[in-house]
Coordinates of C-alpha atoms in Angstrom, one line a residue:
M1119 CA 0.0 0.0 0.0
S1120 CA 1.4 3.4 -1.0
L1121 CA 0.3 7.0 -1.0
L1122 CA -1.8 8.3 -3.9
T1123 CA 0.5 10.5 -6.0
V1124 CA 0.0 13.3 -8.4
G1125 CA 0.9 11.0 -11.2
D1126 CA -1.8 8.5 -10.0
V1127 CA -4.4 11.2 -10.0
L1128 CA -3.6 12.2 -13.5
R1129 CA -4.2 8.6 -14.7
L1130 CA -7.8 8.5 -13.2
P1131 CA -10.5 8.4 -15.9
V1132 CA -12.2 11.5 -14.4
I1133 CA -9.0 13.5 -15.0
V1134 CA -8.1 11.9 -18.3
A1135 CA -11.4 13.1 -19.7
G1136 CA -10.1 16.6 -19.3
L1137 CA -7.1 15.9 -21.6
P1138 CA -4.4 16.8 -19.0
R1139 CA -1.0 18.2 -19.9
V1140 CA 1.9 18.7 -17.5
L1141 CA 3.6 22.1 -18.1
A1142 CA 5.8 22.3 -15.0
G1143 CA 7.1 20.2 -12.1
E1144 CA 7.4 17.0 -14.1
E1145 CA 9.9 15.5 -11.6
Q1146 CA 7.5 16.1 -8.7
L1147 CA 4.7 13.9 -10.0
A1148 CA 5.6 11.2 -7.5
G1149 CA 4.7 13.5 -4.6
P1150 CA 1.8 12.4 -2.4
V1151 CA -1.7 13.8 -2.6
R1152 CA -3.2 14.2 0.9
W1153 CA -6.4 15.9 -0.3
V1154 CA -8.0 17.7 -3.2
H1155 CA -9.0 21.3 -2.7
V1156 CA -11.2 23.3 -5.1
T1157 CA -10.7 27.1 -4.8
E1158 CA -11.0 30.3 -6.7
L1159 CA -9.5 32.5 -4.0
L1160 CA -6.7 34.8 -4.8
D1161 CA -4.9 33.8 -1.6
P1162 CA -5.8 30.1 -0.9
A1163 CA -2.7 29.3 1.2
S1164 CA -4.5 30.2 4.5
F1165 CA -6.9 27.3 3.8
L1166 CA -4.2 24.7 3.0
E1167 CA -2.0 22.5 5.2
G1168 CA 0.2 20.9 2.6
G1169 CA -0.2 18.0 0.3
E1170 CA -3.3 19.3 -1.4
L1171 CA -3.9 19.1 -5.1
V1172 CA -5.5 22.5 -6.0
L1173 CA -8.2 22.6 -8.7
T1174 CA -9.0 26.0 -10.1
T1175 CA -10.2 27.9 -13.2
L1176 CA -8.3 31.0 -12.3
M1177 CA -11.6 32.9 -12.7
P1178 CA -10.7 35.9 -10.5
Q1179 CA -7.0 35.9 -11.3
P1180 CA -5.8 39.0 -13.3
N1181 CA -3.3 38.5 -16.0
D1182 CA -0.7 40.2 -13.9
P1183 CA 2.8 38.6 -13.7
T1184 CA 3.4 39.8 -10.1
R1185 CA 0.1 38.5 -8.9
L1186 CA 0.5 35.2 -10.7
R1187 CA 4.0 34.7 -9.2
G1188 CA 2.7 35.6 -5.7
Y1189 CA -0.1 33.0 -6.2
V1190 CA 2.3 30.3 -7.1
D1191 CA 4.7 31.2 -4.3
Q1192 CA 1.8 30.8 -1.8
L1193 CA 1.1 27.3 -3.0
A1194 CA 4.7 26.3 -3.1
D1195 CA 5.4 27.7 0.4
V1196 CA 2.6 25.8 2.0
G1197 CA 3.6 22.6 0.3
A1198 CA 0.8 22.0 -2.2
A1199 CA 1.1 18.8 -4.2
G1200 CA 0.3 20.6 -7.5
L1201 CA -2.0 23.0 -9.3
V1202 CA -4.6 21.9 -11.8
V1203 CA -6.0 24.6 -14.1
E1204 CA -9.1 24.2 -16.3
L1205 CA -9.0 26.3 -19.4
G1206 CA -12.0 27.8 -21.2
R1207 CA -13.7 29.8 -18.4
R1208 CA -11.2 32.5 -17.6
Y1209 CA -8.2 31.7 -19.8
Q1210 CA -8.1 30.0 -23.3
Q1211 CA -4.4 29.3 -22.8
V1212 CA -2.2 29.3 -19.7
P1213 CA -0.4 32.6 -19.0
S1214 CA 3.2 32.1 -19.7
D1215 CA 4.0 33.9 -16.4
L1216 CA 2.1 31.2 -14.5
V1217 CA 4.1 28.5 -16.3
A1218 CA 7.4 30.3 -15.6
A1219 CA 6.5 30.8 -11.9
C1220 CA 5.6 27.1 -11.5
R1221 CA 8.8 26.0 -13.2
A1222 CA 10.8 28.3 -10.9
R1223 CA 9.3 26.7 -7.8
D1224 CA 9.2 23.2 -9.3
L1225 CA 5.4 23.0 -8.6
P1226 CA 3.5 20.6 -10.8
L1227 CA 1.2 22.5 -13.2
I1228 CA -1.4 20.5 -15.0
V1229 CA -3.7 22.0 -17.6
L1230 CA -7.1 20.6 -18.6
S1231 CA -8.0 21.5 -22.1
R1232 CA -11.5 20.1 -21.7
G1233 CA -13.9 20.9 -18.9
I1234 CA -14.7 18.3 -16.2
R1235 CA -16.8 18.2 -13.1
F1236 CA -14.5 19.1 -10.1
I1237 CA -17.0 17.5 -7.7
E1238 CA -16.4 14.1 -9.4
V1239 CA -12.6 14.6 -9.1
T1240 CA -12.9 15.3 -5.3
Q1241 CA -15.3 12.4 -4.7
T1242 CA -13.1 9.9 -6.6
V1243 CA -9.8 11.0 -5.2
H1244 CA -11.1 11.4 -1.6
A1245 CA -12.6 7.9 -1.7
L1246 CA -9.3 6.5 -2.8
I1247 CA -7.4 8.4 -0.1
L1248 CA -9.8 7.2 2.6
D1249 CA -9.6 3.6 1.4
A1250 CA -5.8 3.9 1.5
Q1251 CA -6.0 5.3 5.0
G1252 CA -8.3 2.5 6.1
E1253 CA -5.9 0.0 4.7
L1254 CA -3.0 1.6 6.4
L1255 CA -4.8 1.4 9.7
R1256 CA -5.5 -2.3 9.2
K1257 CA -1.9 -2.9 8.2
S1258 CA -0.7 -0.8 11.2
Q1259 CA -2.7 -3.1 13.5
Q1260 CA -1.2 -6.2 12.0
V1261 CA 2.4 -4.8 12.3
H1262 CA 1.7 -3.7 15.8
E1263 CA 0.6 -7.3 16.7
V1264 CA 3.7 -8.7 15.1
F1265 CA 6.1 -6.5 17.0
T1266 CA 4.1 -6.8 20.2
G1267 CA 4.4 -10.6 20.0
L1268 CA 8.1 -10.4 19.4
T1269 CA 8.5 -8.0 22.4
L1270 CA 6.5 -10.2 24.7
R1271 CA 8.7 -13.2 24.0
S1272 CA 11.9 -11.1 24.4
A1273 CA 13.0 -11.6 20.8
A1274 CA 16.6 -10.8 20.1
P1275 CA 17.4 -7.6 18.2
E1276 CA 18.5 -9.5 15.2
E1277 CA 15.0 -11.0 14.9
L1278 CA 13.4 -7.5 15.2
V1279 CA 15.7 -6.1 12.5
R1280 CA 15.1 -9.1 10.2
T1281 CA 11.3 -8.8 10.7
A1282 CA 11.4 -5.1 9.8
A1283 CA 13.4 -5.9 6.6
D1284 CA 10.9 -8.7 5.7
L1285 CA 7.9 -6.4 6.2
L1286 CA 9.5 -3.5 4.3
G1287 CA 11.1 -5.5 1.5
H1288 CA 14.1 -3.2 1.9
P1289 CA 17.6 -3.6 3.5
V1290 CA 17.5 -2.5 7.2
V1291 CA 20.5 -1.6 9.4
L1292 CA 20.6 -0.9 13.1
E1293 CA 23.5 1.4 14.0
S1294 CA 24.9 3.0 17.1
L1295 CA 25.6 6.7 17.7
L1296 CA 29.2 6.0 16.6
H1297 CA 27.8 5.1 13.1
H1298 CA 28.7 1.4 13.6
A1299 CA 26.4 -1.0 11.7
V1300 CA 25.5 -3.2 14.7
I1301 CA 22.9 -5.4 12.9
S1302 CA 22.1 -5.6 9.3
C1303 CA 19.6 -7.5 7.1
T1304 CA 20.1 -7.0 3.4
A1305 CA 16.7 -8.4 2.4
G1306 CA 18.1 -10.2 -0.5
G1307 CA 20.5 -7.5 -1.5
S1308 CA 24.3 -7.6 -1.5
P1309 CA 26.1 -6.8 1.8
G1310 CA 28.6 -4.9 -0.3
Q1311 CA 25.9 -2.6 -1.7
V1312 CA 24.3 -2.0 1.7
L1313 CA 27.3 -1.6 4.0
E1314 CA 30.1 -0.3 1.6
A1315 CA 31.7 2.8 3.2
W1316 CA 29.0 2.7 5.9
P1317 CA 30.5 5.2 8.4
R1318 CA 31.1 7.9 5.8
R1319 CA 27.6 7.5 4.2
S1320 CA 25.9 7.3 7.6
R1321 CA 27.5 10.6 8.8
A1322 CA 26.2 12.3 5.8
T1323 CA 22.6 11.4 6.8
P1324 CA 21.1 13.4 9.7
T1325 CA 18.8 11.7 12.2
P1326 CA 15.3 13.3 12.2
D1327 CA 13.2 13.4 15.4
H1328 CA 10.7 11.0 14.0
A1329 CA 10.8 8.4 11.2
A1330 CA 11.4 10.3 8.0
I1331 CA 13.4 10.3 4.7
S1332 CA 16.9 11.8 5.3
G1333 CA 20.2 12.4 3.6
P1334 CA 21.5 12.4 0.0
E1335 CA 20.6 8.7 -0.5
D1336 CA 17.0 9.1 0.7
W1337 CA 17.4 6.8 3.7
L1338 CA 14.3 6.2 5.8
V1339 CA 15.6 6.9 9.4
A1340 CA 14.0 6.3 12.8
P1341 CA 15.7 7.0 16.1
V1342 CA 16.2 4.3 18.7
E1343 CA 16.4 5.4 22.3
H1344 CA 17.5 4.0 25.7
N1345 CA 16.4 5.5 29.0
G1346 CA 15.2 8.6 27.4
Q1347 CA 18.4 9.2 25.4
R1348 CA 19.1 8.5 21.8
W1349 CA 21.1 5.3 21.5
G1350 CA 21.2 4.9 17.7
R1351 CA 18.9 4.6 14.8
L1352 CA 17.2 2.2 12.5
V1353 CA 17.7 2.7 8.7
A1354 CA 15.7 1.4 5.7
L1355 CA 17.8 1.8 2.6
P1356 CA 16.6 2.1 -1.0
D1357 CA 16.5 -1.0 -3.2
A1358 CA 16.1 -1.5 -6.9
S1359 CA 12.5 -0.1 -6.7
G1360 CA 13.6 3.1 -5.0
P1361 CA 13.5 4.6 -1.5
A1362 CA 11.2 3.3 1.2
R1363 CA 9.2 6.5 1.4
G1364 CA 5.5 5.4 1.7
P1365 CA 3.4 5.8 4.8
E1366 CA 3.4 2.0 5.3
H1367 CA 7.2 2.0 5.2
T1368 CA 7.3 4.8 7.7
M1369 CA 4.9 3.0 10.0
I1370 CA 6.8 -0.3 9.9
L1371 CA 10.1 1.3 10.6
R1372 CA 8.6 3.4 13.5
R1373 CA 7.1 0.2 15.0
A1374 CA 10.4 -1.6 14.7
A1375 CA 12.3 1.2 16.3
T1376 CA 9.8 1.3 19.2
A1377 CA 10.3 -2.5 19.7
L1378 CA 14.0 -2.1 19.8
T1379 CA 13.7 0.7 22.3
L1380 CA 11.6 -1.6 24.5
A1381 CA 14.1 -4.4 24.0
R1382 CA 16.8 -2.3 25.5
L1383 CA 14.6 -1.4 28.4
T1384 CA 14.1 -5.0 29.2
G1385 CA 17.7 -6.0 29.3
H1386 CA 19.0 -6.4 25.7
T1387 CA 21.9 -3.8 26.0
R1388 CA 25.0 -5.5 24.6
W1389 CA 24.0 -5.1 20.9
D1390 CA 27.2 -3.3 19.8
R1391 CA 29.4 -5.7 21.9
D1392 CA 27.5 -8.7 20.5
A1393 CA 28.0 -7.3 16.9
H1394 CA 31.8 -7.0 17.5
A1395 CA 32.0 -10.5 19.0
S1396 CA 30.0 -12.0 16.1
A1397 CA 32.1 -10.3 13.5
L1398 CA 35.3 -11.5 15.3
L1399 CA 34.1 -15.1 15.5
D1400 CA 33.2 -15.0 11.8
L1401 CA 36.8 -13.9 11.1
V1402 CA 38.3 -16.6 13.3
R1403 CA 36.2 -19.3 11.6
W1404 CA 36.3 -17.4 8.2
N1405 CA 32.5 -17.5 7.6
Y1406 CA 32.8 -14.9 4.9
S1407 CA 32.4 -15.7 1.2
S1408 CA 35.1 -13.2 0.2
H1409 CA 37.7 -10.8 1.4
T1410 CA 35.5 -7.9 0.2
E1411 CA 32.5 -9.1 2.3
A1412 CA 34.7 -9.4 5.4
R1413 CA 36.3 -5.9 4.8
I1414 CA 32.9 -4.3 4.4
R1415 CA 31.5 -5.9 7.5
I1416 CA 34.5 -5.1 9.7
E1417 CA 34.7 -1.5 8.5
A1418 CA 31.0 -1.0 9.0
L1419 CA 31.8 -1.6 12.7
G1420 CA 34.3 1.2 12.7
M1421 CA 37.4 -1.0 12.4
P1422 CA 40.0 0.2 9.8
T1423 CA 41.5 -2.5 7.7
V1424 CA 43.4 -0.8 4.9
S1425 CA 47.0 0.3 5.7
H1426 CA 46.8 -1.2 9.2
R1427 CA 48.5 -4.1 10.9
L1428 CA 46.1 -6.6 12.4
I1429 CA 47.3 -8.3 15.6
A1430 CA 45.5 -11.4 17.0
V1431 CA 45.5 -11.8 20.8
V1432 CA 44.0 -14.8 22.6
I1433 CA 43.2 -14.6 26.3
G1434 CA 43.0 -18.0 28.0
H1435 CA 41.0 -18.3 31.3
R1436 CA 43.0 -21.0 33.1
H1437 CA 40.3 -22.3 35.4
G1438 CA 37.1 -22.1 33.4
A1439 CA 35.4 -19.4 31.4
A1440 CA 35.0 -15.9 32.8
D1441 CA 31.6 -14.3 32.0
E1442 CA 31.7 -11.9 29.1
A1443 CA 30.5 -9.1 31.3
V1444 CA 33.5 -9.7 33.7
L1445 CA 36.3 -9.6 31.1
D1446 CA 35.1 -8.8 27.5
D1447 CA 33.0 -5.8 28.2
P1448 CA 35.4 -3.8 30.4
L1449 CA 38.3 -4.8 28.3
A1450 CA 36.6 -3.5 25.1
E1451 CA 35.5 -0.3 26.9
Q1452 CA 39.0 0.5 28.2
L1453 CA 40.7 -0.2 24.9
R1454 CA 38.1 2.1 23.2
S1455 CA 38.8 4.8 25.9
A1456 CA 42.5 4.5 25.2
G1457 CA 41.9 5.1 21.4
I1458 CA 42.9 1.6 20.5
R1459 CA 40.7 0.1 17.6
A1460 CA 39.8 -3.5 18.5
L1461 CA 37.2 -6.2 18.2
V1462 CA 36.7 -8.1 21.4
G1463 CA 34.7 -11.3 21.8
R1464 CA 34.5 -14.9 23.0
I1465 CA 35.9 -17.3 20.5
S1466 CA 35.4 -20.4 22.7
A1467 CA 34.1 -21.4 26.1
D1468 CA 37.4 -20.4 27.8
R1469 CA 39.0 -18.1 25.3
T1470 CA 38.5 -14.4 24.5
G1471 CA 39.8 -13.1 21.3
V1472 CA 41.0 -9.5 20.7
L1473 CA 41.8 -8.2 17.2
L1474 CA 43.8 -5.0 17.2
A1475 CA 44.0 -2.7 14.2
L1476 CA 47.2 -0.6 14.5
A1477 CA 48.8 1.8 12.1
R1478 CA 51.6 0.1 10.3
S1479 CA 54.0 2.8 11.5
S1480 CA 53.2 2.2 15.2
A1481 CA 54.8 -0.4 17.5
W1482 CA 52.5 -3.3 18.4
Q1483 CA 54.1 -4.0 21.8
P1484 CA 52.5 -1.1 23.8
A1485 CA 49.0 -2.0 22.7
V1486 CA 49.4 -5.7 23.5
D1487 CA 51.1 -4.9 26.8
R1488 CA 48.0 -2.8 27.6
V1489 CA 45.8 -5.7 26.8
G1490 CA 47.9 -8.0 29.0
R1491 CA 47.9 -5.6 32.0
L1492 CA 44.2 -4.9 31.8
T1493 CA 43.5 -8.6 31.6
G1494 CA 45.7 -9.2 34.7
E1495 CA 43.9 -6.5 36.6
I1496 CA 40.5 -8.0 35.8
L1497 CA 41.2 -11.8 36.0
G1498 CA 44.5 -11.9 38.0
A1499 CA 47.5 -14.0 37.3
E1500 CA 45.6 -17.0 36.1
A1501 CA 44.9 -15.5 32.7
V1502 CA 47.2 -16.2 29.8
V1503 CA 47.6 -13.6 27.0
A1504 CA 49.0 -14.9 23.8
V1505 CA 49.9 -13.0 20.6
G1506 CA 49.9 -14.3 17.0
P1507 CA 51.9 -12.8 14.2
G1508 CA 50.8 -9.5 12.7
V1509 CA 49.0 -9.7 9.4
S1510 CA 47.8 -7.2 6.8
E1511 CA 44.8 -9.0 5.3
L1512 CA 41.6 -10.1 6.9
D1513 CA 41.7 -13.6 5.4
Q1514 CA 45.0 -14.1 7.3
V1515 CA 43.5 -13.3 10.7
A1516 CA 42.2 -16.9 11.2
R1517 CA 45.8 -18.3 10.9
S1518 CA 47.1 -15.6 13.2
F1519 CA 44.5 -16.6 15.9
R1520 CA 45.4 -20.3 15.5
E1521 CA 49.0 -19.5 16.2
A1522 CA 48.1 -17.4 19.2
E1523 CA 46.0 -20.3 20.5
E1524 CA 49.0 -22.6 20.1
V1525 CA 51.0 -20.2 22.2
A1526 CA 48.2 -20.0 24.8
D1527 CA 48.1 -23.8 25.0
A1528 CA 51.8 -24.0 25.5
I1529 CA 52.3 -21.5 28.3
G1530 CA 53.2 -23.3 31.4
P1531 CA 54.6 -22.6 34.9
A1532 CA 58.1 -22.4 33.6
T1533 CA 57.3 -19.7 31.0
P1534 CA 58.7 -16.3 31.9
Q1535 CA 56.0 -14.2 33.5
R1536 CA 55.0 -11.0 31.7
P1537 CA 51.7 -9.5 30.5
Y1538 CA 51.8 -11.4 27.2
H1539 CA 53.5 -14.2 25.4
V1540 CA 54.7 -14.7 21.8
P1541 CA 55.6 -17.8 19.8
S1542 CA 59.3 -17.3 20.6
D1543 CA 58.5 -18.0 24.3
I1544 CA 57.7 -21.6 23.4
G1545 CA 60.7 -23.8 24.5
L1546 CA 60.9 -27.5 25.4
P1547 CA 59.0 -27.1 28.7
E1548 CA 56.2 -25.1 26.9
L1549 CA 56.0 -27.7 24.1
L1550 CA 55.6 -30.5 26.6
H1551 CA 53.0 -28.5 28.5
A1552 CA 51.1 -28.0 25.3
L1553 CA 51.2 -31.8 24.7
R1554 CA 50.3 -32.7 28.3
D1555 CA 46.9 -34.2 27.3
D1556 CA 48.5 -36.4 24.5
V1557 CA 48.3 -40.1 25.7
R1558 CA 51.5 -40.8 23.7
M1559 CA 53.4 -38.4 26.0
Q1560 CA 51.9 -40.0 29.1
K1561 CA 53.0 -43.4 27.9
Y1562 CA 56.5 -42.1 27.2
V1563 CA 56.7 -40.8 30.8
E1564 CA 55.5 -44.1 32.1
R1565 CA 58.1 -46.1 30.0
Q1566 CA 61.0 -43.8 31.1
L1567 CA 60.1 -43.2 34.7
G1568 CA 57.4 -45.6 35.8
R1569 CA 59.7 -48.1 37.6
L1570 CA 61.5 -45.3 39.5
L1571 CA 58.2 -43.7 40.6
R1572 CA 56.9 -47.1 41.8
H1573 CA 60.1 -47.6 43.8
D1574 CA 59.8 -44.3 45.5
E1575 CA 56.2 -45.1 46.3
L1576 CA 57.0 -48.5 47.8
H1577 CA 60.1 -47.4 49.8
G1578 CA 59.2 -43.8 50.6
G1579 CA 62.2 -42.6 48.7
D1580 CA 63.0 -39.5 46.7
L1581 CA 65.1 -40.9 43.8
L1582 CA 63.0 -38.9 41.3
T1583 CA 64.1 -35.7 43.1
T1584 CA 67.7 -36.8 42.9
L1585 CA 67.4 -37.5 39.2
R1586 CA 65.7 -34.1 38.6
H1587 CA 68.5 -32.2 40.3
Y1588 CA 71.1 -34.2 38.5
L1589 CA 69.6 -33.6 35.1
A1590 CA 69.0 -29.9 35.9
A1591 CA 72.7 -29.6 36.7
A1592 CA 73.5 -31.0 33.3
G1593 CA 75.1 -34.1 34.8
N1594 CA 77.4 -32.1 37.3
K1595 CA 77.3 -34.4 40.3
S1596 CA 79.0 -32.0 42.7
I1597 CA 76.5 -29.2 42.0
A1598 CA 73.5 -31.5 42.3
A1599 CA 74.8 -33.1 45.6
K1600 CA 75.3 -29.6 47.0
Q1601 CA 71.8 -28.5 46.0
L1602 CA 70.3 -31.7 47.6
N1603 CA 72.5 -31.1 50.7
V1604 CA 73.9 -34.7 50.7
S1605 CA 77.4 -36.0 50.5
R1606 CA 78.9 -36.8 47.2
Q1607 CA 79.3 -40.5 48.2
A1608 CA 75.6 -40.7 49.1
F1609 CA 74.7 -39.0 45.9
Y1610 CA 76.8 -41.4 43.8
H1611 CA 75.0 -44.3 45.6
R1612 CA 71.6 -42.8 44.7
L1613 CA 72.6 -42.5 41.0
N1614 CA 73.8 -46.1 40.9
T1615 CA 70.4 -47.1 42.3
I1616 CA 68.6 -45.1 39.7
E1617 CA 70.7 -46.7 36.9
R1618 CA 69.9 -50.1 38.3
I1619 CA 66.2 -49.5 38.5
L1620 CA 65.8 -47.9 35.1
G1621 CA 68.4 -50.0 33.3
C1622 CA 70.1 -47.0 31.9
N1623 CA 73.5 -45.3 31.8
L1624 CA 73.5 -41.8 33.1
E1625 CA 76.8 -41.1 31.5
S1626 CA 75.1 -41.4 28.1
G1627 CA 74.1 -38.0 26.7
V1628 CA 71.3 -39.6 24.7
Q1629 CA 69.8 -41.5 27.6
R1630 CA 70.2 -38.5 29.9
T1631 CA 68.3 -36.3 27.4
Q1632 CA 65.5 -38.9 27.1
L1633 CA 65.2 -38.9 30.9
H1634 CA 65.3 -35.1 31.1
V1635 CA 62.4 -34.9 28.6
A1636 CA 60.4 -37.4 30.6
V1637 CA 61.0 -35.5 33.9
L1638 CA 59.9 -32.2 32.3
A1639 CA 56.9 -33.9 30.8
L1640 CA 56.0 -35.4 34.2
T1641 CA 56.2 -31.9 35.7
S1642 CA 53.7 -30.6 33.1
L1643 CA 51.4 -33.6 33.8
T1644 CA 51.6 -33.1 37.6
T1645 CA 51.0 -29.3 37.3
A1646 CA 48.0 -29.9 35.1
D1647 CA 46.7 -32.5 37.5
E1648 CA 47.0 -30.2 40.4
G1649 CA 45.2 -27.5 38.5
Q1650 CA 42.3 -29.9 37.7
A1651 CA 42.2 -31.1 41.3
E1652 CA 42.1 -27.5 42.6
S1653 CA 39.3 -26.5 40.2
A1654 CA 37.3 -29.7 41.0
G1655 CA 38.0 -29.5 44.7
G1656 CA 39.9 -32.8 45.0
T1657 CA 42.6 -35.1 43.6
Q1658 CA 42.1 -36.4 40.1
P1659 CA 44.4 -38.3 37.7
V1660 CA 45.5 -36.7 34.4
L1661 CA 44.2 -38.5 31.3
G1662 CA 45.3 -42.0 32.1
V1663 CA 48.4 -41.1 34.2
D1664 CA 47.9 -40.5 37.9
V1665 CA 50.1 -38.2 39.9
T1666 CA 52.7 -40.9 40.4
G1667 CA 53.0 -41.5 36.7
A1668 CA 51.6 -45.0 36.8
P1669 CA 48.9 -46.0 34.3
S1670 CA 45.3 -45.6 35.6
T1671 CA 43.1 -48.7 35.8

């Protein structure tokens, strides 16, 4: 359902009978007709409110250029839809000054060469207008029921936006005051056409106080509020058929904006944060069909991509997942306050991802250091902040995040403690820590050290401690004995016992290396087991190897 336009009225049989000709304002024939007004007054503007199609014979009008221009100015100033002049009663042809005045004000001027009954025009047009208004009321009630139902069941904002786009048949975008496209539904259109250069286009489009057409692209815009203040706006964009400018379009967008305002009042307030998290997760999983689609989506959220270095940061929550409101929200807010462009969001149950966009000329370490320190302040020392290699293209971000996750997996107790970790921090202890859940490593520990661990269990000994100090001292018996505070003779006796139990030669560099790897791996397994036991409130074995290193049964 759409408004009756001047062009629609000219196609009605009652008007066609008058042989209408358009002499001015041809580009305004799509303007709406709110009413038809028949008048012969010299100054009709005081009786008009705008949108009227004025019918006249110009009977009292003198052929005075000044008076004719003033007459047209009155109609144009009040917003009349057009002027229809019937020839034959006062004028046999239209005064050229009247035509010039209408062209100057771009006011549609229609001339009827044959007389018609104005009463029939008003009856016909008014009946059509009233029918359209009745249809609009019925449609408005239906739309009201749709959005009321969605509001009552606490529908997500994505569903509200999608419903608005379906009802309008036009692309719809929900954006924040920062001109970030938080939620978009293209309604069958291309995301590139809808969101391309979004912040720039959006800033060129003012926000009216009520749903109305605005800006150079004829966007239909409705404000969205929160607690009495403007939060953002809902935008319906033109499609192949043109702008969404009809009263039905305005009504639907207004209802949708009201539903979104109510949704914020009832608890849905993380829209922009959710949009960032969703876009980030799509990058990590590469759910985009092309690099262009990814760029448009990320830039629509205010993140620069061109001429910037993209840094992937993974934050691991050691003992379970921290709630998004605990870490993600304050971290994102503090980075924004510091002027650091970033996407922050949950990428798994116990991992938060941060994508930093830094100018290529700037150093990445200060920004990452800030992320690490903020995370430490929020979660404490249990958090692990790992950094992937910097990349320049969005389709490389997923790989950078995978490498950052590998670093996060590898960070163990022996890793140097600082606010963040990079791939070069991964040494042998970190590698073994990353492989701690691999059954093959657990079997290796059992084969290398199982007999020694059982001997210590049965006899209450500490030969494993002796072996650990000996290996840590790189085979220097004097240093190891001193660290253990035992005599060298006693220490030699312990080493002989270890060689006998394990059937090895500790003077062999290869065998000593094999044992050293097993001891380091056991340390990783024991540390992991202690962490699990602490989080579970008790003692638990680690994936088939208990704390003694013996196989579980």
